[in-house]
Coordinates of C-alpha atoms in Angstrom, one line a residue:
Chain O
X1 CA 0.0 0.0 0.0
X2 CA 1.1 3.1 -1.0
X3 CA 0.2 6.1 1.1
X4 CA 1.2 9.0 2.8
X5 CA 0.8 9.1 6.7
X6 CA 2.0 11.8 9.3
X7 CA 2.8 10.8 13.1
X8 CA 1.6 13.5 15.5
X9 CA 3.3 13.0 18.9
X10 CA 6.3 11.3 19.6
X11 CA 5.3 8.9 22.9
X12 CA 5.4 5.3 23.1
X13 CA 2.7 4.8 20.7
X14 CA 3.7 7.2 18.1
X15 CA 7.3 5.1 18.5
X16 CA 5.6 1.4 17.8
X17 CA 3.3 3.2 15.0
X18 CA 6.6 4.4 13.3
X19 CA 7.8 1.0 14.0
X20 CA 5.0 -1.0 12.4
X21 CA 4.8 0.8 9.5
X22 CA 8.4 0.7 8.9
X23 CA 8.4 -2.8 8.9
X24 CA 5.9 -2.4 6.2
X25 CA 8.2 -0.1 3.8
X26 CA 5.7 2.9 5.1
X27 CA 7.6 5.9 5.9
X28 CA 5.8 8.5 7.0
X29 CA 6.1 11.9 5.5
X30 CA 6.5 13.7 8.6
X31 CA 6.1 13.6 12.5
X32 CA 5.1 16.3 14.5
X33 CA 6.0 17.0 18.0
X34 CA 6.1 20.0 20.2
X35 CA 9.2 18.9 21.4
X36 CA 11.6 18.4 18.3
X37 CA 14.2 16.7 19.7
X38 CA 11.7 13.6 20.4
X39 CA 10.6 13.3 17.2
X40 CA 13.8 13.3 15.5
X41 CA 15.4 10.6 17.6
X42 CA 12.1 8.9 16.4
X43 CA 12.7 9.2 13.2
X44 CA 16.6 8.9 12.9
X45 CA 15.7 5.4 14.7
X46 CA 13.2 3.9 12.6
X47 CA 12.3 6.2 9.1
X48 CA 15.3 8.9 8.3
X49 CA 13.6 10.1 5.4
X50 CA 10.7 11.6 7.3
X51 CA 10.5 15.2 8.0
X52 CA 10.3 16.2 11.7
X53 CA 8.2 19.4 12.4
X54 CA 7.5 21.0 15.4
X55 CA 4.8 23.4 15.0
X56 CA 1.1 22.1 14.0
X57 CA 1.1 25.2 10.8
X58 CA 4.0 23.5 9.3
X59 CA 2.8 19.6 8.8
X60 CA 2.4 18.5 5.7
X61 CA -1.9 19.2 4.4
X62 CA -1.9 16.5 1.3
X63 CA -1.3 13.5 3.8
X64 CA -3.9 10.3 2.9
X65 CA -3.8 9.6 7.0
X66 CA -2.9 11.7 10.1
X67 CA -2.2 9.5 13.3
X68 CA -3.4 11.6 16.6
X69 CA -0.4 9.4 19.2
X70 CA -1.4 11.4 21.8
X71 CA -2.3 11.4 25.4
X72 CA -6.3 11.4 26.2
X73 CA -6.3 15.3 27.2
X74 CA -3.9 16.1 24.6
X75 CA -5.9 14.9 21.9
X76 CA -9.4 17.5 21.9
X77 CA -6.4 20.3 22.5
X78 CA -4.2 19.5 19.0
X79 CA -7.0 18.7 17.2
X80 CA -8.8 22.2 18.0
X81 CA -5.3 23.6 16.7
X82 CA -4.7 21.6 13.3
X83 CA -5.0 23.3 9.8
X84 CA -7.0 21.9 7.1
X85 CA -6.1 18.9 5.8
X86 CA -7.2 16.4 3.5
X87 CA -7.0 12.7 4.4
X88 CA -8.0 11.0 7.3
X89 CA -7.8 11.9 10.7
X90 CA -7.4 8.9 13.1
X91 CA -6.6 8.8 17.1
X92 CA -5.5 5.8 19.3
X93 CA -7.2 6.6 22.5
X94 CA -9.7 3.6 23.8
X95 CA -11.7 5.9 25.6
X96 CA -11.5 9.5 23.9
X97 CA -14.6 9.7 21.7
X98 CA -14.6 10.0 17.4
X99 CA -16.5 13.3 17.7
X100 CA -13.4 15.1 19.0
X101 CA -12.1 14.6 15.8
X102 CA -15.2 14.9 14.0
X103 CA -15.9 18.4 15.4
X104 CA -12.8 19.6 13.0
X105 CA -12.6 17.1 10.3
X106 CA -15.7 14.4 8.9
X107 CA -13.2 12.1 7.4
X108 CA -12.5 10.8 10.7
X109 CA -11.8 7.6 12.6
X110 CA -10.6 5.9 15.8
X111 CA -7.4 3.9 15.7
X112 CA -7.1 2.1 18.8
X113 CA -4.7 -0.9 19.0
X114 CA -5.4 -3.0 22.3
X115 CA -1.6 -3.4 23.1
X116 CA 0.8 -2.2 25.9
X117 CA 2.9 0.6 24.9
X118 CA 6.1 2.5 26.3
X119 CA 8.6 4.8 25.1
X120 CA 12.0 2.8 23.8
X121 CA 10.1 -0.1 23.7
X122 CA 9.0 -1.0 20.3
X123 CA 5.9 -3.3 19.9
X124 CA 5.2 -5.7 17.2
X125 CA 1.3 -4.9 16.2
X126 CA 0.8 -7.8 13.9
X127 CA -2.6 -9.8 15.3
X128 CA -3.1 -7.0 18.0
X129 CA -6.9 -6.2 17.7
X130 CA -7.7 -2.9 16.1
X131 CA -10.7 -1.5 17.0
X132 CA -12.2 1.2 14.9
X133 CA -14.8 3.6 14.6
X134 CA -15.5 5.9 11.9
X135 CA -18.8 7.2 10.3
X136 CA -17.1 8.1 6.9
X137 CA -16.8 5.6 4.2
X138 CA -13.8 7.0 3.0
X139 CA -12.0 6.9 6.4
X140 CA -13.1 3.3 6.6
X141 CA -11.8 2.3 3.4
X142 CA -8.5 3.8 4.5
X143 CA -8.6 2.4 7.6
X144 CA -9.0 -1.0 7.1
X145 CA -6.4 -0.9 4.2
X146 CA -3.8 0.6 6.8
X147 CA -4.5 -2.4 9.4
X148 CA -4.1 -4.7 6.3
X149 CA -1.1 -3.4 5.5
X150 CA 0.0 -3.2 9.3
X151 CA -1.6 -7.1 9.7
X152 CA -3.4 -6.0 12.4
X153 CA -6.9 -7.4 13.8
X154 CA -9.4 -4.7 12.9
X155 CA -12.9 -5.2 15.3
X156 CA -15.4 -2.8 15.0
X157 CA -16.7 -0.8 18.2
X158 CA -18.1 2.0 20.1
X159 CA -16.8 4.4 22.5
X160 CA -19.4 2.9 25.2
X161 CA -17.4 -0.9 24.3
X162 CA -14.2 0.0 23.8
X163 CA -14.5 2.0 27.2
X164 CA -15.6 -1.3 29.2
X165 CA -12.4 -3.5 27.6
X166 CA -10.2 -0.8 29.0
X167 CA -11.4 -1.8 32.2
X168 CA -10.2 -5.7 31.1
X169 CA -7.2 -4.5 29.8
X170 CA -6.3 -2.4 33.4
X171 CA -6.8 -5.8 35.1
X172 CA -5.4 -8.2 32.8
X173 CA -2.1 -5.7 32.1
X174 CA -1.2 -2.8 34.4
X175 CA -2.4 -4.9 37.7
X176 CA -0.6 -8.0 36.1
X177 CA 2.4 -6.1 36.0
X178 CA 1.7 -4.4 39.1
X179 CA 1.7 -8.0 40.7
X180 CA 5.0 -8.8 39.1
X181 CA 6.7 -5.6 40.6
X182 CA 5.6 -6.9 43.8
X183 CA 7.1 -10.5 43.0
X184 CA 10.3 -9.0 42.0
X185 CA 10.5 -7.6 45.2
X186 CA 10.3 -10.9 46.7
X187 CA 12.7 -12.3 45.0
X188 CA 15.3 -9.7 45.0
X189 CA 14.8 -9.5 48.8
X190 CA 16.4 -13.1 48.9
X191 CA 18.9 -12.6 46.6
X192 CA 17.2 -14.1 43.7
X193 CA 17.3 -13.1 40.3
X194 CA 13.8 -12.0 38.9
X195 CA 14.1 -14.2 36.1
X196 CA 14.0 -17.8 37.8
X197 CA 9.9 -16.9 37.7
X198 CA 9.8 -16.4 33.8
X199 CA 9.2 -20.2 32.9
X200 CA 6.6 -19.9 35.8
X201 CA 4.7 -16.7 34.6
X202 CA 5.2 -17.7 30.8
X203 CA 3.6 -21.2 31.6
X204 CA 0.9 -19.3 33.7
X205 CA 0.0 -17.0 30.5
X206 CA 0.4 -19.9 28.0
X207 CA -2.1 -22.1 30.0
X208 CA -4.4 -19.5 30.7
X209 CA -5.3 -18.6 26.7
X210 CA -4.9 -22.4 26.3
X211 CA -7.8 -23.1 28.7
X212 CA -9.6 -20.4 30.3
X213 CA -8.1 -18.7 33.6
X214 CA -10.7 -19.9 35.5
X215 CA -10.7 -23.5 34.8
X216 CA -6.7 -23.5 35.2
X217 CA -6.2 -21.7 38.4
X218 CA -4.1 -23.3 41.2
X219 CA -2.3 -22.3 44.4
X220 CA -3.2 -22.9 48.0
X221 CA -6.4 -20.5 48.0
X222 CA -7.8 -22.5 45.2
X223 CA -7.3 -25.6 47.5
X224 CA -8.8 -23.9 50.1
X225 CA -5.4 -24.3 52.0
X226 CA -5.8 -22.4 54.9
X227 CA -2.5 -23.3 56.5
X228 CA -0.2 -22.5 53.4
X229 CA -1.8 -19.3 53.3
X230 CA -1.2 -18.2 57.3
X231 CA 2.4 -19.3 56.8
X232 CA 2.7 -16.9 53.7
X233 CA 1.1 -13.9 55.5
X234 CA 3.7 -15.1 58.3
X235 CA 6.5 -15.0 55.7
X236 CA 5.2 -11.9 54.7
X237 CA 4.9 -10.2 58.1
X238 CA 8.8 -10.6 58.0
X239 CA 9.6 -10.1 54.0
X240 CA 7.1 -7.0 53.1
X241 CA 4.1 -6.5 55.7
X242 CA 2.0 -3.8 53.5
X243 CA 2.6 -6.4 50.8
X244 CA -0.3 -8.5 53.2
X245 CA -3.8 -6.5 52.0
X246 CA -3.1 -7.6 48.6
X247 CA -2.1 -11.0 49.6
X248 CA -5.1 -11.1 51.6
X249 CA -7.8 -9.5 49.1
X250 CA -6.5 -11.4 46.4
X251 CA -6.8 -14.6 48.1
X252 CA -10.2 -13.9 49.6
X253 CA -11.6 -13.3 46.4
X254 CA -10.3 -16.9 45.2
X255 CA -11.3 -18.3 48.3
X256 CA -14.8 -16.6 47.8
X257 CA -15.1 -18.0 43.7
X258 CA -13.9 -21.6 44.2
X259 CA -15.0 -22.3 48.2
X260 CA -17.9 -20.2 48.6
X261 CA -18.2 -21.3 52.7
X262 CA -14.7 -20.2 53.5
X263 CA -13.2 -17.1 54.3
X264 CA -9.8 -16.1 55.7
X265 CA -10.0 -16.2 59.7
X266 CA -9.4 -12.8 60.3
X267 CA -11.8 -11.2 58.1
Chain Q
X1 CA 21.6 -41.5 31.0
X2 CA 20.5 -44.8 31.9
X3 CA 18.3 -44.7 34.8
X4 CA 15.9 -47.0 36.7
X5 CA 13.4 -44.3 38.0
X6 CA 9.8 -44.8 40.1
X7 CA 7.0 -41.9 39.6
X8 CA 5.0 -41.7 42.9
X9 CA 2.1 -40.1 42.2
X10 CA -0.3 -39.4 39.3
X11 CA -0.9 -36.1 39.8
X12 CA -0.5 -32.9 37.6
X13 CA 3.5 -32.6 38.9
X14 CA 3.8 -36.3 38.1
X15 CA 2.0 -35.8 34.4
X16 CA 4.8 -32.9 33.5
X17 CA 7.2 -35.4 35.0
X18 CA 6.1 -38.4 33.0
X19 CA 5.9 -36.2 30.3
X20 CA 9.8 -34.8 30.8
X21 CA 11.5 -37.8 31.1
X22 CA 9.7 -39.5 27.9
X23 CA 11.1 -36.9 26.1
X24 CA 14.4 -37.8 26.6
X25 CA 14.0 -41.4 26.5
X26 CA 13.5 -41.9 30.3
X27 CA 10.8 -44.5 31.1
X28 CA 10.4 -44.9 34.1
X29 CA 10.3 -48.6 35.7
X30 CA 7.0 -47.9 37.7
X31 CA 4.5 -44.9 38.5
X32 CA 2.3 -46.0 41.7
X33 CA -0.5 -44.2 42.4
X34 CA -3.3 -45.7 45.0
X35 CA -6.2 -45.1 42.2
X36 CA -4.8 -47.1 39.5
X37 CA -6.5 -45.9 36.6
X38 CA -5.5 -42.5 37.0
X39 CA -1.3 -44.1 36.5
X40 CA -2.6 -46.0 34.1
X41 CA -3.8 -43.2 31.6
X42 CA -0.6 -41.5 32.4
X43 CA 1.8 -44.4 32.0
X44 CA -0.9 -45.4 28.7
X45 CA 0.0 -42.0 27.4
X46 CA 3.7 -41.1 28.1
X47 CA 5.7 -44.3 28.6
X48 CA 3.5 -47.3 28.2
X49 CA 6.4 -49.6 29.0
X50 CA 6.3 -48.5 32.7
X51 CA 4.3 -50.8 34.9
X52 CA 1.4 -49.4 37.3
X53 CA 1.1 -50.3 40.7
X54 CA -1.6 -49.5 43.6
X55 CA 0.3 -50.6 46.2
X56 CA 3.6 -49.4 47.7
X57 CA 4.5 -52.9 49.0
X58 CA 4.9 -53.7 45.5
X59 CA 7.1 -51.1 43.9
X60 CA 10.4 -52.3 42.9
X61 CA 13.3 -51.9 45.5
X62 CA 16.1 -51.8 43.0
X63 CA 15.5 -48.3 41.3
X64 CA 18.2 -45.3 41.0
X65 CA 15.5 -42.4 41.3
X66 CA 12.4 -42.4 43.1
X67 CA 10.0 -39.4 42.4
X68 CA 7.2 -38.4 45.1
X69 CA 5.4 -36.1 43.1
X70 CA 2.5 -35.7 45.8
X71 CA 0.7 -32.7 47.5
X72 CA 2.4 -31.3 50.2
X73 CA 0.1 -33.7 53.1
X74 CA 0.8 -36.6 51.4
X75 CA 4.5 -36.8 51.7
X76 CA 4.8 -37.3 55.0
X77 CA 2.0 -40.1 55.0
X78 CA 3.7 -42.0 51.6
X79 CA 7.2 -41.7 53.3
X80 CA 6.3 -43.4 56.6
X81 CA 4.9 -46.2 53.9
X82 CA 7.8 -46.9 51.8
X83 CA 9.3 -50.5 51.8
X84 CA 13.3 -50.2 52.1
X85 CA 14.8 -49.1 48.9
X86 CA 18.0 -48.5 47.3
X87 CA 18.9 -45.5 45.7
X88 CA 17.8 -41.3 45.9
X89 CA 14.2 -40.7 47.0
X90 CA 13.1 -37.1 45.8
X91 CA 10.0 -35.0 46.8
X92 CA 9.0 -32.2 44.3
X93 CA 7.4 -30.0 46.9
X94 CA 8.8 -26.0 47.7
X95 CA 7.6 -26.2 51.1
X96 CA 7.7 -29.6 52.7
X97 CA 11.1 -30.2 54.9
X98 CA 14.0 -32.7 53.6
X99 CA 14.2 -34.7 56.9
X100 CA 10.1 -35.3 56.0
X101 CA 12.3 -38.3 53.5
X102 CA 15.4 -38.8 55.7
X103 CA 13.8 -39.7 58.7
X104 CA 13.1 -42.9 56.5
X105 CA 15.8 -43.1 54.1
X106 CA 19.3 -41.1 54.5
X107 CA 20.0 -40.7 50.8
X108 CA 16.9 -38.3 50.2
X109 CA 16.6 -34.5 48.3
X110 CA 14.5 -32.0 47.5
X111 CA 13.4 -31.9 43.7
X112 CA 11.2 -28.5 43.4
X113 CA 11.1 -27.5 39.9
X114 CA 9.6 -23.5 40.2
X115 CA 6.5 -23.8 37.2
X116 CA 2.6 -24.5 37.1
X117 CA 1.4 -28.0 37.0
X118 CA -2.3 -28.7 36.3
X119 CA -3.6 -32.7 35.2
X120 CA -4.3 -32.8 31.7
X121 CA -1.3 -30.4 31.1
X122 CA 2.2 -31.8 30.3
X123 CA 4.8 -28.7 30.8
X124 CA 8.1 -29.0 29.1
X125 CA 10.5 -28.5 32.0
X126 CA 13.7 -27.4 30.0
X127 CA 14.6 -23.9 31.2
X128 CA 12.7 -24.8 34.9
X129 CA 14.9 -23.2 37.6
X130 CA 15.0 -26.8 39.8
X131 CA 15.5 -25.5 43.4
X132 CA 17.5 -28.8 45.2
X133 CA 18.8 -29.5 48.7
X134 CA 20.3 -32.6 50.0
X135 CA 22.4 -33.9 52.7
X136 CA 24.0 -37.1 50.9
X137 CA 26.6 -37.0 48.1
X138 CA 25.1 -39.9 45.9
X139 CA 21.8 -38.3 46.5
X140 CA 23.4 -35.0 45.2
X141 CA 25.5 -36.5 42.2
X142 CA 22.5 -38.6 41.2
X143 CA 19.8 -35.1 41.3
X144 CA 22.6 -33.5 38.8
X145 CA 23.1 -36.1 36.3
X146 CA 18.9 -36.1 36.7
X147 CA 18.3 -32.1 36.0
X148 CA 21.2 -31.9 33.3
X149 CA 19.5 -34.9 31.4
X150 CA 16.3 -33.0 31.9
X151 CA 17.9 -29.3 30.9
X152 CA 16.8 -27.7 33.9
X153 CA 18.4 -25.3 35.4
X154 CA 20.0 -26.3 39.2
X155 CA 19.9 -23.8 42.1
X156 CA 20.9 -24.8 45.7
X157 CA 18.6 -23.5 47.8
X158 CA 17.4 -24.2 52.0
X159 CA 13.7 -24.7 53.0
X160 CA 13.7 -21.2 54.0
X161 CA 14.3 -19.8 50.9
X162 CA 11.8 -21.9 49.0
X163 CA 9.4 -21.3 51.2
X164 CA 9.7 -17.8 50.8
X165 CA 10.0 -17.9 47.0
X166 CA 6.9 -19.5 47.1
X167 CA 5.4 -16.5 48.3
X168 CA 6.9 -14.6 44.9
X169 CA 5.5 -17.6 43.5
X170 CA 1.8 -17.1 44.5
X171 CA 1.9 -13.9 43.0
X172 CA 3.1 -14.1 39.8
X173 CA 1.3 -17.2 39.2
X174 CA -1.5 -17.9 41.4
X175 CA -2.8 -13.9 41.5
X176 CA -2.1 -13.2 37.9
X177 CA -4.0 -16.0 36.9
X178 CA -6.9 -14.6 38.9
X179 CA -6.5 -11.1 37.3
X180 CA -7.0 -13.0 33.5
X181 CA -9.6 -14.8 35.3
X182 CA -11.6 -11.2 36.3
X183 CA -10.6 -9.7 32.8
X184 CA -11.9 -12.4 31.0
X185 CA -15.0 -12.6 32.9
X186 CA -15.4 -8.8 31.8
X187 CA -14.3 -9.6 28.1
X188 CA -17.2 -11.9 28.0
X189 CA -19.6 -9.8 29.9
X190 CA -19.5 -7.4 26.4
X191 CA -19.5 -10.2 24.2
X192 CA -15.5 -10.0 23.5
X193 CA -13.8 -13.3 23.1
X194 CA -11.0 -13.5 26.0
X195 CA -8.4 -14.1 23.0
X196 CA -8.1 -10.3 22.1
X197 CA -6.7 -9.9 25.4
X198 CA -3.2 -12.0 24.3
X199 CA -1.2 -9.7 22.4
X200 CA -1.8 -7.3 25.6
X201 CA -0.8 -9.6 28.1
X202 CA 2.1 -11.5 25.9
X203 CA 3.8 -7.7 25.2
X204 CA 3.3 -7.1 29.1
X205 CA 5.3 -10.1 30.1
X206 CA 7.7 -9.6 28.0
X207 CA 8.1 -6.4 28.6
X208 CA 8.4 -7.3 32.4
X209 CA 11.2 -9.4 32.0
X210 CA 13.2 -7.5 29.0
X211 CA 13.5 -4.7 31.6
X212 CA 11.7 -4.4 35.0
X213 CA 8.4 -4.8 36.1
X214 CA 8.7 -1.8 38.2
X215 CA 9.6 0.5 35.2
X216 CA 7.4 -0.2 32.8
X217 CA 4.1 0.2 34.5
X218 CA 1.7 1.8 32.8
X219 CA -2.1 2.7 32.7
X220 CA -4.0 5.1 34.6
X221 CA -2.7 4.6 38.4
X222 CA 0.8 4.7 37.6
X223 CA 0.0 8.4 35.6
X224 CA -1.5 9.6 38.9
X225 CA -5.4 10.1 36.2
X226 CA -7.8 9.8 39.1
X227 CA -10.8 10.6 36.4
X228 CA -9.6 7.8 34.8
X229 CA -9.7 5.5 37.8
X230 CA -13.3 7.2 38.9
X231 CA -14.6 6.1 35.3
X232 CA -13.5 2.6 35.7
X233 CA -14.9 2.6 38.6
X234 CA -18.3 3.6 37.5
X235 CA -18.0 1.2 34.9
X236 CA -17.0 -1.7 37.1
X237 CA -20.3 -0.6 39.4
X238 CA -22.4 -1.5 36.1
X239 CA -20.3 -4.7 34.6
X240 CA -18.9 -6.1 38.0
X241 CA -19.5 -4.2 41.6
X242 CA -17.8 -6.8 43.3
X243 CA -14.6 -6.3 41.4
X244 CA -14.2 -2.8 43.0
X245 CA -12.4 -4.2 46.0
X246 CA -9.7 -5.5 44.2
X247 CA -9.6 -2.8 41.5
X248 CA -9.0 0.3 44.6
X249 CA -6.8 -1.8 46.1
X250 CA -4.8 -2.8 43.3
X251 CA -5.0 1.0 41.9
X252 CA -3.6 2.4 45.8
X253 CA -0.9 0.3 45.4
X254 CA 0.5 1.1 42.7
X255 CA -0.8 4.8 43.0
X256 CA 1.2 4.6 46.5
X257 CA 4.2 3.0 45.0
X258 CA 4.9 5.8 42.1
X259 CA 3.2 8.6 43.7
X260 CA 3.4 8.9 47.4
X261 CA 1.0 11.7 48.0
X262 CA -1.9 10.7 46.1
X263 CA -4.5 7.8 46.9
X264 CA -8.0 7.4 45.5
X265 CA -10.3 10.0 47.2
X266 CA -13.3 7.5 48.9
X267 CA -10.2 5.8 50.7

């Protein structure tokens, strides 16, 4: 596919964007960011031939698609301030609505890849679900042409839907990793390297989208092992006490869907 | 390595076992189990050249390696059991004591490979971090030749430790598990297949372990966006109220963790 994007912002999902569609032999024609120095170590990484502008006047107005890799609050703030384009306007916010961009510009559509993103951390997109919304035909046709080309997933959505799976992907992602921090605390408090619990987690994740979660879950509060558990909130009294509510709640609420009769003693 | 080895148990652990050793031409002499049919299917399955036995008085006394691969109540209980035996007995549990074997038989080790088992589910070991003690030199020499034939990776280790690891353990297996559990349940409360949810939680792993958990958090806790967290919230109170526990206390802790003076405002 031949076509002629620009990148506005220079975060971690503008950097996987300008990744992706690298890969793909698509260079953007240019990348904007209010902070030039960003964008241009963006670019010099991934696509030197793309121009690197820094104020909203100077980007380029013949594009075919515009990228919005912004922040939620940044996005109703740049879009109020872009020029006239042609092309199609597309953001990659889950839970910032299509008529912020809309309000501006009708050929307009959401672009919202359901991955985990981070500056200096380039992600590969192919099979990550895309899910768009658009009410112009001409912004779907580009659309679904760009996730082709990107081999992405495209799912249509709403705002309303795509606003409830952000609420999955919290639990299933940032609290995931949130519970890893706390088990790389563990370890490194005994001297162990985080690593030894890769094949463990990996496993864990594997079996999980193999199965369902539910039907694989294991540990000593889906025994309904009482004991274990004291001794681990005994080990953890000594190892990280304020570690203890989440050990608790966490098993409580295992306890509670596999043993409805029991509960944890001092609740 | 030529080695006559015994499977105690029939178990998940002693599935993945099974399972192991087949694949590098290991069959073991004979898995007991006190329901037969369930060492049957596994011996059927894996190594159908090993016999079955129900009873312990039967196993055979001239083995190099014998496994218990039993929950942690039932090692104690199978030990005091045993008929006098040659060679290295081996118990595969983090959090049950060595002397529980050499109270009955000096040349004894732990054998705790650090991964998930579930029955039904044969988990290829190589990689496993295999946390070991012992107290007998041909008990030690004979574990070694074991876990390099195996491709596991050795790591001497005291009860203490193991038992604390397990701790690190439960949450990165045990709670994450959960968390896919309460993510897919509100994937399929909006008619989304859990499976969308892979890319997202396959980056986040990886991502863990390529740098640290700890630094690349994400989402809106770790950006201090309380109207984010309020929104989920309301959300949650229309998909899942009783998921609200775990989602404040999962968003405090991190919220505590990267920015010590906020915390959610009903708290």
């Amino acid at each position: 596919m031949w076509s002629k994007i620009v990148i506005i912002g220079a975060g971690g999902v503008a950097e996987s964007l300008l990744y992706n569609l690298a890969r793909h032999q698509l260079h953007p024609i240019a990348i904007y960011n209010r902070t030039r120095d960003k964008a241009l170590a963006l670019a010099n990484r991934y696509s030197p031939s793309t121009d690197v502008v820094d104020q909203l006047a100077k980007i380029p107005l013949d594009a075919d698609g515009y990228l919005f890799a912004l922040s939620d609050s940044a996005i109703p703030e740049v879009a109020s301030m872009m020029p006239s384009t042609g092309g199609t306007w597309m953001h990659t916010s889950a839970t910032v609505s299509l008529e912020t961009l809309t309000h501006y510009h009708s050929q307009s559509a959401i672009f919202y890849p359901l991955n985990t993103f981070s500056s200096h951390i380039a992600v590969k997109l192919e099979g990550t679900p895309l899910f768009y919304e658009t009410k112009s035909d001409d912004a779907l046709c580009y659309l679904l042409s760009l996730a082709k080309t990107l081999a992405v997933r495209p799912i249509t959505s709403t705002l309303e839907l795509r606003r409830k799976m952000h609420v999955a992907a919290v639990f299933s992602c940032n609290f995931v990793n949130h519970l890893l921090t706390k088990a790389s605390f563990l370890m490194e408090k005994e001297g162990l390297p985080f690593d030894l619990l890769m094949p463990l987690v990996e496993e864990t994740i594997r079996k999980a989208f193999a199965e369902a979660p539910a039907s694989v879950q294991t540990g000593p509060a889906r025994r309904g092992d009482l004991i274990t558990i004291e001794r681990h909130r005994k080990e953890l009294q000594e190892m990280a006490p304020d570690f203890i509510p989440l050990y608790d709640l966490l098993s409580s609420s295992i306890l509670k869907q596999y043993h409805s009769s029991s509960s944890l003693s001092h609740e």
